[in-house]
Tab-separated table of C-alpha atoms and ligand atoms in Angstrom:
chain	number	residue	atom	x	y	z
U	1	UNK	CA	20.768	146.259	113.905
U	2	UNK	CA	24.411	147.482	113.203
U	3	UNK	CA	26.357	145.402	110.704
U	4	UNK	CA	29.356	143.392	111.616
U	5	UNK	CA	32.195	141.858	110.256
U	6	UNK	CA	33.529	138.059	110.323
U	7	UNK	CA	36.967	138.870	112.089
U	8	UNK	CA	38.722	135.738	111.106
U	9	UNK	CA	38.124	136.615	107.351
U	10	UNK	CA	39.815	139.808	107.609
U	11	UNK	CA	42.288	139.594	110.376
U	12	UNK	CA	46.023	138.911	109.272
U	13	UNK	CA	47.419	135.504	109.765
U	14	UNK	CA	50.083	137.153	112.132
U	15	UNK	CA	47.598	139.281	114.163
U	16	UNK	CA	45.128	136.247	114.408
U	17	UNK	CA	48.078	133.741	115.584
U	18	UNK	CA	48.966	136.565	118.191
U	19	UNK	CA	45.434	136.778	119.290
U	20	UNK	CA	45.160	132.926	119.462
U	21	UNK	CA	48.135	132.870	121.901
U	22	UNK	CA	46.648	135.097	124.379
U	23	UNK	CA	43.092	134.556	123.989
U	24	UNK	CA	42.746	130.834	123.021
U	25	UNK	CA	41.004	130.058	119.899
U	26	UNK	CA	37.567	130.852	120.985
U	27	UNK	CA	37.252	133.953	119.681
U	28	UNK	CA	37.295	132.475	115.929
U	29	UNK	CA	33.865	130.697	116.695
U	30	UNK	CA	32.428	133.409	118.636
U	31	UNK	CA	33.719	136.827	118.959
U	32	UNK	CA	31.334	138.395	121.485
U	33	UNK	CA	33.199	137.454	124.764
U	34	UNK	CA	34.114	140.881	126.249
U	35	UNK	CA	35.992	139.306	129.046
U	36	UNK	CA	38.290	137.215	126.594
U	37	UNK	CA	38.978	140.197	124.621
U	38	UNK	CA	40.330	141.952	127.607
U	39	UNK	CA	43.289	139.626	127.555
U	40	UNK	CA	44.435	141.703	124.614
U	41	UNK	CA	46.171	143.764	127.452
U	42	UNK	CA	48.586	140.990	128.402
U	43	UNK	CA	50.108	141.276	124.780
U	44	UNK	CA	53.569	142.806	125.334
U	45	UNK	CA	53.320	146.427	123.378
U	46	UNK	CA	56.660	145.228	121.818
U	47	UNK	CA	55.302	142.313	120.085
U	48	UNK	CA	51.956	143.831	119.112
U	49	UNK	CA	53.873	146.668	117.529
U	50	UNK	CA	56.583	144.548	115.760
U	51	UNK	CA	53.645	142.396	114.318
U	52	UNK	CA	51.727	145.493	113.190
U	53	UNK	CA	54.902	146.869	111.653
U	54	UNK	CA	55.672	143.830	109.526
U	55	UNK	CA	52.136	144.273	108.022
U	56	UNK	CA	52.536	147.992	107.138
U	57	UNK	CA	55.903	146.885	105.370
U	58	UNK	CA	54.206	144.082	103.510
U	59	UNK	CA	51.362	146.739	102.646
U	60	UNK	CA	54.062	149.220	101.084
U	61	UNK	CA	55.316	146.477	99.200
U	62	UNK	CA	52.038	145.556	97.583
U	63	UNK	CA	51.228	149.040	97.125
U	64	UNK	CA	54.417	149.408	95.056
U	65	UNK	CA	53.909	146.728	92.928
U	66	UNK	CA	50.299	147.572	92.196
U	67	UNK	CA	51.291	151.143	91.380
U	68	UNK	CA	53.994	149.863	88.907
U	69	UNK	CA	51.499	147.631	87.212
U	70	UNK	CA	48.872	150.626	86.963
U	71	UNK	CA	51.619	152.759	85.378
U	72	UNK	CA	52.660	150.081	83.071
U	73	UNK	CA	49.032	149.677	81.970
U	74	UNK	CA	49.011	153.488	81.443
U	75	UNK	CA	52.095	153.455	79.306
U	76	UNK	CA	54.710	154.876	81.635
U	77	UNK	CA	58.551	155.120	80.543
U	78	UNK	CA	60.834	152.616	81.901
U	79	UNK	CA	62.207	155.182	84.526
U	80	UNK	CA	58.932	156.172	85.724
U	81	UNK	CA	58.282	152.473	86.282
U	82	UNK	CA	61.419	152.213	88.290
U	83	UNK	CA	60.320	155.332	90.566
U	84	UNK	CA	57.158	153.273	91.195
U	85	UNK	CA	59.230	151.081	93.221
U	86	UNK	CA	60.412	153.854	95.439
U	87	UNK	CA	56.909	155.315	96.633
U	88	UNK	CA	55.931	155.312	100.348
U	89	UNK	CA	58.101	154.701	103.367
U	90	UNK	CA	57.471	151.622	105.372
U	91	UNK	CA	57.804	153.346	108.384
U	92	UNK	CA	55.756	156.423	108.018
U	93	UNK	CA	52.551	156.929	109.548
U	94	UNK	CA	50.200	155.553	107.026
U	95	UNK	CA	46.515	156.240	106.590
U	96	UNK	CA	44.274	154.146	104.409
U	97	UNK	CA	41.069	155.388	102.988
U	98	UNK	CA	39.131	153.076	100.474
U	99	UNK	CA	35.476	153.328	99.228
U	100	UNK	CA	32.907	153.147	96.435
U	101	UNK	CA	32.886	156.960	95.632
U	102	UNK	CA	29.449	157.962	96.361
U	103	UNK	CA	29.379	161.395	97.023
U	104	UNK	CA	28.435	161.544	100.556
U	105	UNK	CA	31.532	159.529	101.493
U	106	UNK	CA	33.527	162.467	100.749
U	107	UNK	CA	36.890	161.081	99.568
U	108	UNK	CA	38.205	164.553	98.492
U	109	UNK	CA	37.676	166.215	102.127
U	110	UNK	CA	41.343	165.586	103.104
U	111	UNK	CA	41.996	167.799	99.703
U	112	UNK	CA	40.332	170.807	100.579
U	113	UNK	CA	43.321	172.752	101.955
U	114	UNK	CA	46.170	171.546	99.913
U	115	UNK	CA	48.950	173.659	101.596
U	116	UNK	CA	47.719	172.348	104.965
U	117	UNK	CA	47.888	168.735	103.647
U	118	UNK	CA	51.253	169.192	102.300
U	119	UNK	CA	52.640	170.491	105.643
U	120	UNK	CA	51.261	167.252	107.321
U	121	UNK	CA	52.440	165.053	104.843
U	122	UNK	CA	55.895	166.278	104.300
U	123	UNK	CA	57.109	166.952	107.656
U	124	UNK	CA	60.808	165.470	107.526
U	125	UNK	CA	60.705	164.146	111.416
U	126	UNK	CA	57.164	163.099	111.126
U	127	UNK	CA	56.123	162.019	107.579
U	128	UNK	CA	52.647	160.912	106.994
U	129	UNK	CA	51.371	159.049	103.764
U	130	UNK	CA	48.023	158.281	102.412
U	131	UNK	CA	46.973	154.971	100.477
U	132	UNK	CA	43.680	155.308	98.661
U	133	UNK	CA	41.651	152.801	96.798
U	134	UNK	CA	38.300	152.902	95.068
U	135	UNK	CA	36.361	151.972	92.276
U	136	UNK	CA	34.236	154.111	90.017
U	137	UNK	CA	31.611	152.646	87.636
U	138	UNK	CA	32.513	153.552	83.883
U	139	UNK	CA	29.500	155.701	83.738
U	140	UNK	CA	29.989	157.373	87.050
U	141	UNK	CA	31.374	160.786	86.276
U	142	UNK	CA	31.506	161.976	89.838
U	143	UNK	CA	33.672	159.032	90.708
U	144	UNK	CA	36.076	159.446	87.920
U	145	UNK	CA	36.444	163.244	88.299
U	146	UNK	CA	37.202	162.370	91.995
U	147	UNK	CA	40.068	159.963	91.172
U	148	UNK	CA	41.195	162.557	88.576
U	149	UNK	CA	41.364	165.209	91.088
U	150	UNK	CA	43.312	163.220	93.646
U	151	UNK	CA	45.781	161.921	91.132
U	152	UNK	CA	46.421	165.481	89.608
U	153	UNK	CA	46.612	167.165	93.064
U	154	UNK	CA	49.316	164.709	94.192
U	155	UNK	CA	51.281	165.384	90.870
U	156	UNK	CA	50.849	169.300	91.262
U	157	UNK	CA	52.205	169.383	94.673
U	158	UNK	CA	54.902	166.815	94.159
U	159	UNK	CA	53.317	164.114	96.509
U	160	UNK	CA	53.552	161.149	94.322
U	161	UNK	CA	55.579	159.356	96.814
U	162	UNK	CA	53.307	160.145	99.681
U	163	UNK	CA	49.836	159.588	97.969
U	164	UNK	CA	49.155	156.374	96.386
U	165	UNK	CA	46.205	155.413	94.553
U	166	UNK	CA	45.091	151.824	93.902
U	167	UNK	CA	42.587	151.322	91.161
U	168	UNK	CA	40.122	148.413	91.137
U	169	UNK	CA	39.270	148.460	94.791
U	170	UNK	CA	38.359	144.610	95.532
U	171	UNK	CA	38.650	142.192	98.522
U	172	UNK	CA	42.484	141.489	97.987
U	173	UNK	CA	43.383	145.329	98.064
U	174	UNK	CA	40.867	145.805	101.047
U	175	UNK	CA	42.717	142.912	102.968
U	176	UNK	CA	46.183	144.465	102.638
U	177	UNK	CA	45.079	147.757	103.266
U	178	UNK	CA	43.018	146.960	106.540
U	179	UNK	CA	45.772	144.894	107.719
U	180	UNK	CA	48.572	147.229	107.177
U	181	UNK	CA	47.538	150.906	107.954
U	182	UNK	CA	48.040	152.690	111.036
U	183	UNK	CA	44.925	154.855	110.588
U	184	UNK	CA	41.597	154.123	108.925
U	185	UNK	CA	39.961	157.266	107.599
U	186	UNK	CA	36.182	157.477	107.079
U	187	UNK	CA	34.429	160.837	106.460
U	188	UNK	CA	30.745	160.310	105.435
U	189	UNK	CA	28.350	163.269	105.545
U	190	UNK	CA	25.905	162.582	108.438
U	191	UNK	CA	23.660	161.081	108.662
U	192	UNK	CA	23.764	159.342	105.465
U	193	UNK	CA	26.183	156.408	106.320
U	194	UNK	CA	23.855	153.350	107.332
U	195	UNK	CA	26.615	151.381	108.885
U	196	UNK	CA	29.943	150.904	107.063
U	197	UNK	CA	32.021	147.914	107.680
U	198	UNK	CA	35.614	148.896	106.284
U	199	UNK	CA	36.590	150.634	109.531
U	200	UNK	CA	35.755	147.589	111.540
U	201	UNK	CA	38.040	145.399	109.380
U	202	UNK	CA	40.797	147.980	110.132
U	203	UNK	CA	40.283	147.982	113.797
U	204	UNK	CA	40.044	144.415	114.272
U	205	UNK	CA	43.639	144.522	112.850
U	206	UNK	CA	44.882	147.055	115.317
U	207	UNK	CA	44.440	150.071	113.183
U	208	UNK	CA	42.869	153.456	114.999
U	209	UNK	CA	39.666	155.015	113.367
U	210	UNK	CA	39.339	158.653	112.512
U	211	UNK	CA	35.696	159.152	111.543
U	212	UNK	CA	32.775	161.545	111.636
U	213	UNK	CA	30.245	160.402	114.074
U	214	UNK	CA	28.079	158.364	111.454
U	215	UNK	CA	26.987	154.859	110.848
U	216	UNK	CA	28.651	152.324	113.234
U	217	UNK	CA	30.854	155.151	114.685
U	218	UNK	CA	28.304	157.016	115.978
U	219	UNK	CA	27.440	154.158	118.478
U	220	UNK	CA	31.217	154.328	119.942
U	221	UNK	CA	32.365	156.209	122.761
U	222	UNK	CA	35.886	157.091	121.175
U	223	UNK	CA	37.698	157.919	124.547
U	224	UNK	CA	41.123	156.544	124.257
U	225	UNK	CA	40.144	154.361	121.107
U	226	UNK	CA	40.343	156.373	118.228
U	227	UNK	CA	39.276	160.163	117.036
U	228	UNK	CA	35.932	161.626	116.017
U	229	UNK	CA	35.590	164.411	113.283
U	230	UNK	CA	33.280	167.128	114.492
U	231	UNK	CA	30.352	167.018	116.939
U	232	UNK	CA	27.739	165.211	115.061
U	233	UNK	CA	26.289	168.238	113.601
U	234	UNK	CA	23.932	167.885	110.467
U	235	UNK	CA	23.328	170.577	107.895
U	236	UNK	CA	21.098	171.354	105.115
U	237	UNK	CA	22.103	170.684	101.593
U	238	UNK	CA	22.702	174.724	101.220
U	239	UNK	CA	25.399	174.349	103.646
U	240	UNK	CA	27.215	171.351	102.442
U	241	UNK	CA	30.115	173.702	101.381
U	242	UNK	CA	30.284	175.232	104.834
U	243	UNK	CA	30.076	171.712	106.551
U	244	UNK	CA	32.962	170.473	104.381
U	245	UNK	CA	35.194	173.320	105.210
U	246	UNK	CA	34.435	172.985	109.109
U	247	UNK	CA	34.922	169.374	108.938
U	248	UNK	CA	38.032	169.342	106.822
U	249	UNK	CA	39.705	172.014	109.513
U	250	UNK	CA	38.643	169.370	112.040
U	251	UNK	CA	40.268	166.549	110.591
U	252	UNK	CA	43.556	168.728	109.699
U	253	UNK	CA	43.360	169.891	113.474
U	254	UNK	CA	43.368	166.050	114.723
U	255	UNK	CA	45.905	164.987	112.783
U	256	UNK	CA	48.224	167.872	113.722
U	257	UNK	CA	47.596	168.024	117.091
U	258	UNK	CA	46.894	164.357	118.078
U	259	UNK	CA	47.174	161.590	115.593
U	260	UNK	CA	50.703	162.605	114.376
U	261	UNK	CA	52.296	163.447	117.605
U	262	UNK	CA	50.967	160.471	119.335
U	263	UNK	CA	52.263	158.080	116.556
U	264	UNK	CA	55.766	159.672	116.666
U	265	UNK	CA	56.079	159.811	120.285
U	266	UNK	CA	58.526	156.892	120.839
U	267	UNK	CA	59.976	155.207	123.910
U	268	UNK	CA	63.602	154.293	124.318
U	269	UNK	CA	62.985	150.991	122.364
U	270	UNK	CA	61.133	152.873	119.569
U	271	UNK	CA	57.566	151.798	120.771
U	272	UNK	CA	54.850	154.451	120.360
U	273	UNK	CA	53.310	153.546	123.935
U	274	UNK	CA	50.356	155.725	124.090
U	275	UNK	CA	49.412	154.629	120.419
U	276	UNK	CA	49.857	150.947	121.308
U	277	UNK	CA	47.558	151.286	124.427
U	278	UNK	CA	45.196	152.996	122.198
U	279	UNK	CA	45.289	149.793	119.678
U	280	UNK	CA	44.762	147.427	122.543
U	281	UNK	CA	41.651	149.509	123.972
U	282	UNK	CA	40.338	149.745	120.480
U	283	UNK	CA	40.463	146.161	119.703
U	284	UNK	CA	39.379	144.901	123.028
U	285	UNK	CA	36.300	147.332	123.202
U	286	UNK	CA	35.112	147.304	119.350
U	287	UNK	CA	36.049	143.470	118.218
U	288	UNK	CA	33.132	141.841	120.780
U	289	UNK	CA	30.460	144.260	119.464
U	290	UNK	CA	31.204	144.888	115.651
U	291	UNK	CA	31.251	141.237	114.677
U	292	UNK	CA	28.965	139.029	112.773
U	293	UNK	CA	28.234	136.668	115.723
U	294	UNK	CA	26.575	139.701	117.481
U	295	UNK	CA	24.850	140.793	114.264
U	296	UNK	CA	23.488	137.401	113.140
U	297	UNK	CA	22.231	136.740	116.779
U	298	UNK	CA	20.199	140.205	117.004
U	299	UNK	CA	18.749	139.261	113.503
U	300	UNK	CA	17.692	136.147	114.739
U	301	UNK	CA	16.300	137.152	118.333
U	302	UNK	CA	14.686	140.203	117.089
U	303	UNK	CA	13.500	139.385	113.604
U	304	UNK	CA	13.731	135.910	112.426
U	305	UNK	CA	12.547	134.163	115.503
U	306	UNK	CA	9.396	136.271	116.342
U	307	UNK	CA	8.419	136.075	112.703
U	308	UNK	CA	8.833	132.300	112.951
U	309	UNK	CA	6.500	132.152	116.025
U	310	UNK	CA	3.901	134.500	114.080
U	311	UNK	CA	3.810	132.160	111.038
U	312	UNK	CA	3.455	129.205	113.376
U	313	UNK	CA	0.415	131.010	115.043
U	314	UNK	CA	-1.330	131.929	111.915
U	315	UNK	CA	-1.201	128.486	110.385
U	316	UNK	CA	-2.945	126.980	113.127
U	317	UNK	CA	-6.689	125.807	112.607
U	318	UNK	CA	-6.209	125.703	108.910
U	319	UNK	CA	-4.798	129.244	108.621
U	320	UNK	CA	-7.928	130.622	110.317
U	321	UNK	CA	-6.089	133.769	111.784
U	322	UNK	CA	-4.505	134.496	108.504
U	323	UNK	CA	-7.686	134.151	106.534
U	324	UNK	CA	-9.615	136.543	109.231
U	325	UNK	CA	-6.546	138.892	108.747
U	326	UNK	CA	-6.444	139.143	105.212
U	327	UNK	CA	-10.262	140.112	105.090
U	328	UNK	CA	-9.530	142.771	108.010
U	329	UNK	CA	-6.877	144.126	105.830
U	330	UNK	CA	-9.002	144.426	102.931
U	331	UNK	CA	-11.670	146.038	104.750
U	332	UNK	CA	-9.199	148.414	106.575
U	333	UNK	CA	-7.753	149.702	102.909
U	334	UNK	CA	-11.259	150.303	101.724
U	335	UNK	CA	-12.320	152.516	104.653
U	336	UNK	CA	-8.768	154.215	105.549
U	337	UNK	CA	-9.418	157.203	103.101
U	338	UNK	CA	-12.437	158.339	104.901
U	339	UNK	CA	-10.805	158.263	108.239
U	340	UNK	CA	-10.248	161.426	109.757
U	341	UNK	CA	-8.925	163.360	112.783
U	342	UNK	CA	-11.002	166.115	114.130
U	343	UNK	CA	-11.031	168.553	116.964
U	344	UNK	CA	-7.690	168.077	118.744
U	345	UNK	CA	-7.382	169.907	122.227
U	346	UNK	CA	-4.646	169.979	124.625
U	347	UNK	CA	-4.859	171.099	128.213
U	348	UNK	CA	-1.426	172.313	128.549
U	349	UNK	CA	0.120	175.585	129.696
U	350	UNK	CA	2.591	177.354	127.645
U	351	UNK	CA	5.367	176.853	130.409
U	352	UNK	CA	5.199	173.417	132.063
U	353	UNK	CA	7.479	172.066	134.653
U	354	UNK	CA	9.479	169.008	133.996
U	355	UNK	CA	7.871	165.713	135.301
U	356	UNK	CA	4.408	167.106	134.799
U	357	UNK	CA	1.815	165.609	132.238
U	358	UNK	CA	-0.621	167.354	129.811
U	359	UNK	CA	-3.996	165.944	128.699
U	360	UNK	CA	-4.896	165.745	125.114
U	361	UNK	CA	-8.258	164.859	123.417
U	362	UNK	CA	-9.188	164.066	119.864
U	363	UNK	CA	-12.298	163.039	118.108
U	364	UNK	CA	-11.971	160.655	115.180
U	365	UNK	CA	-14.443	160.303	112.371
U	366	UNK	CA	-14.165	156.304	111.893
U	367	UNK	CA	-16.501	155.554	109.106
U	368	UNK	CA	-17.069	151.954	108.769
U	369	UNK	CA	-14.048	151.098	111.200
U	370	UNK	CA	-14.158	150.124	114.709
U	371	UNK	CA	-12.074	152.076	117.444
U	372	UNK	CA	-10.306	148.752	118.111
U	373	UNK	CA	-9.153	148.685	114.250
U	374	UNK	CA	-6.886	151.721	114.964
U	375	UNK	CA	-4.236	153.017	117.234
U	376	UNK	CA	-4.284	156.700	117.864
U	377	UNK	CA	-1.078	157.753	119.283
U	378	UNK	CA	0.455	160.998	120.588
U	379	UNK	CA	4.003	161.683	119.030
U	380	UNK	CA	6.024	164.060	121.146
U	381	UNK	CA	9.424	165.356	121.267
U	382	UNK	CA	11.875	168.318	121.403
U	383	UNK	CA	11.217	170.895	118.576
U	384	UNK	CA	14.389	171.686	116.636
U	385	UNK	CA	15.267	174.834	114.680
U	386	UNK	CA	13.963	173.214	111.634
U	387	UNK	CA	10.195	172.927	113.528
U	388	UNK	CA	10.658	169.156	113.277
U	389	UNK	CA	9.980	166.953	116.471
U	390	UNK	CA	13.521	165.268	117.388
U	391	UNK	CA	13.938	162.071	119.723
U	392	UNK	CA	10.370	161.441	119.297
U	393	UNK	CA	8.629	159.104	121.749
U	394	UNK	CA	5.068	157.881	121.290
U	395	UNK	CA	1.928	157.215	123.699
U	396	UNK	CA	-1.224	155.491	122.729
U	397	UNK	CA	-4.542	157.366	123.552
U	398	UNK	CA	-7.723	155.590	124.784
U	399	UNK	CA	-10.988	155.186	123.308
U	400	UNK	CA	-13.421	156.875	125.591
U	401	UNK	CA	-16.935	156.847	123.757
U	402	UNK	CA	-18.779	157.437	120.699
U	403	UNK	CA	-21.408	160.268	120.425
U	404	UNK	CA	-24.489	160.809	118.591
U	405	UNK	CA	-22.805	162.231	115.535
U	406	UNK	CA	-20.962	159.161	115.064
U	407	UNK	CA	-17.463	160.756	116.245
U	408	UNK	CA	-15.368	158.585	118.518
U	409	UNK	CA	-13.580	160.365	121.402
U	410	UNK	CA	-9.849	159.357	122.441
U	411	UNK	CA	-7.991	160.839	125.360
U	412	UNK	CA	-4.268	160.583	126.221
U	413	UNK	CA	-1.647	161.795	128.595
U	414	UNK	CA	1.219	163.701	127.290
U	415	UNK	CA	4.569	163.373	129.495
U	416	UNK	CA	6.696	166.541	129.914
U	417	UNK	CA	9.838	164.613	130.778
U	418	UNK	CA	12.652	166.890	129.182
U	419	UNK	CA	13.302	170.515	129.348
U	420	UNK	CA	13.401	172.593	126.174
U	421	UNK	CA	10.715	173.552	123.683
U	422	UNK	CA	8.375	170.609	123.152
U	423	UNK	CA	5.647	170.029	120.497
U	424	UNK	CA	3.403	166.909	119.618
U	425	UNK	CA	1.450	165.662	116.678
U	426	UNK	CA	-1.224	162.848	116.579
U	427	UNK	CA	-1.069	159.690	114.281
U	428	UNK	CA	-3.374	156.767	113.595
U	429	UNK	CA	-1.870	153.302	112.559
U	430	UNK	CA	-3.789	150.074	111.668
U	431	UNK	CA	-4.264	148.000	114.786
U	432	UNK	CA	-4.947	144.099	114.957
U	433	UNK	CA	-3.607	141.521	117.266
U	434	UNK	CA	-2.534	139.390	114.272
U	435	UNK	CA	-0.813	142.416	112.548
U	436	UNK	CA	2.840	141.704	113.403
U	437	UNK	CA	4.003	145.341	112.559
U	438	UNK	CA	1.807	148.300	112.424
U	439	UNK	CA	3.736	150.072	109.589
U	440	UNK	CA	3.567	146.711	107.422
U	441	UNK	CA	0.717	148.042	105.585
U	442	UNK	CA	2.067	151.544	104.913
U	443	UNK	CA	-1.008	153.273	106.231
U	444	UNK	CA	-0.801	156.224	108.442
U	445	UNK	CA	-2.931	159.451	109.169
U	446	UNK	CA	-1.365	162.233	110.535
U	447	UNK	CA	-2.623	165.441	112.472
U	448	UNK	CA	-0.033	168.200	112.994
U	449	UNK	CA	-1.986	171.273	114.083
D	1	PLP	C1	34.360	146.051	103.157
D	1	PLP	C2	34.354	146.522	101.756
D	1	PLP	C3	33.588	147.491	101.341
D	1	PLP	C4	32.334	148.190	102.490
D	1	PLP	O1	32.986	149.142	103.045
D	1	PLP	P1	32.274	150.324	103.889
D	1	PLP	O2	33.028	150.794	104.851
D	1	PLP	O3	31.001	149.619	104.331
D	1	PLP	O4	32.014	151.342	102.714
D	1	PLP	C5	33.461	147.701	100.058
D	1	PLP	N1	34.379	147.321	99.096
D	1	PLP	C6	35.262	146.241	99.468
D	1	PLP	C7	36.181	145.543	98.626
D	1	PLP	C8	35.214	146.039	100.864
D	1	PLP	O5	36.329	144.850	101.306
């Protein structure tokens, strides 16, 4: 279940009021109604853009004040403090990046090719600026090094007015940032981001999202909505350097060829029409999905309510089934180690046609267990270059008979549903009608021939 955000808590007052005028107030109670969000299209582009620009101006003023007090704390001179109030440009394309500095989030990706970054930021006609915020734990050397790199690189390349780092990232800083930036940047190393939520906060406010296809962004079709860095490739740790190089280039390409030109393509009345239409499409597509109403409902429907029904069943007749289940679990644990999959055979040709099936047979030494105590499954799927099974599916095998040597024979049908290089393995999981989740006991036996 993907995370969501509570939109009314993160949206700016101006944007919330604007949305109220065109959608009515219901989205604040339940943000899931797609048809209602489609009315974003009725907001005149001028109105949406002016609303957004006011918030960018407010972010710039806030950031200047923060920079000034940070410098003051670090003992800067009076003239340096005055310069702090000159940083950033309230009209420039503003990119936001804020997070905990966990290595996989790759906060320094944009800094890999400084010459290219300088080119992008300092274009006289199409200026770009970057506001970063982060928090490093006092003993987190990686995070502290990273902040030092960012600050020293901005100094070295004379970018102090273009790159601003806000210390002590918290919810107040987050609110100003997500409400005022034009672009929210997210660069996790796939597949390490479970969900991520800061981008959701930004898109609810009309920012466009630029991200590797990881976490929540992997679920989004970005066409006309935002931009995706790279094609979702995954790399082993030994190739992380190479991956960073490839993905940093992809990010610079996006900025140079798409993001900056779209932002600065203005109509007669100075409105970036294409950009604003992307803002609308992003908001109306993503808001009904990535919100807490949808998230909590999914938790309730898929987890909490079934768990409650299960509990209500187990407590009947003085917890009869629960007691039986506890005894069964103990019996299963005591005999699990003796369980053994033997003699697996598959009647499948080397080359098979899509749509056909193959038959698989296996015998299992069950020891003290009964055939109905276990579920023997075929796990099948495409074999990757890493020799692992990808996009695995499972089918259960059926118990056929027990022979005179005490071996239990099972048979199953393997569907050959897709083209490519295929493989399978077998696994045994505990099975009991009262066992709510077959993985709950953390017991599995695998046969990968
Ligand atoms: C939203 C938020 C986060 C989490 O952001 P992710 O994108 O999930 O990493 C962390 N810190 C603050 C202050 C936030 O507001």
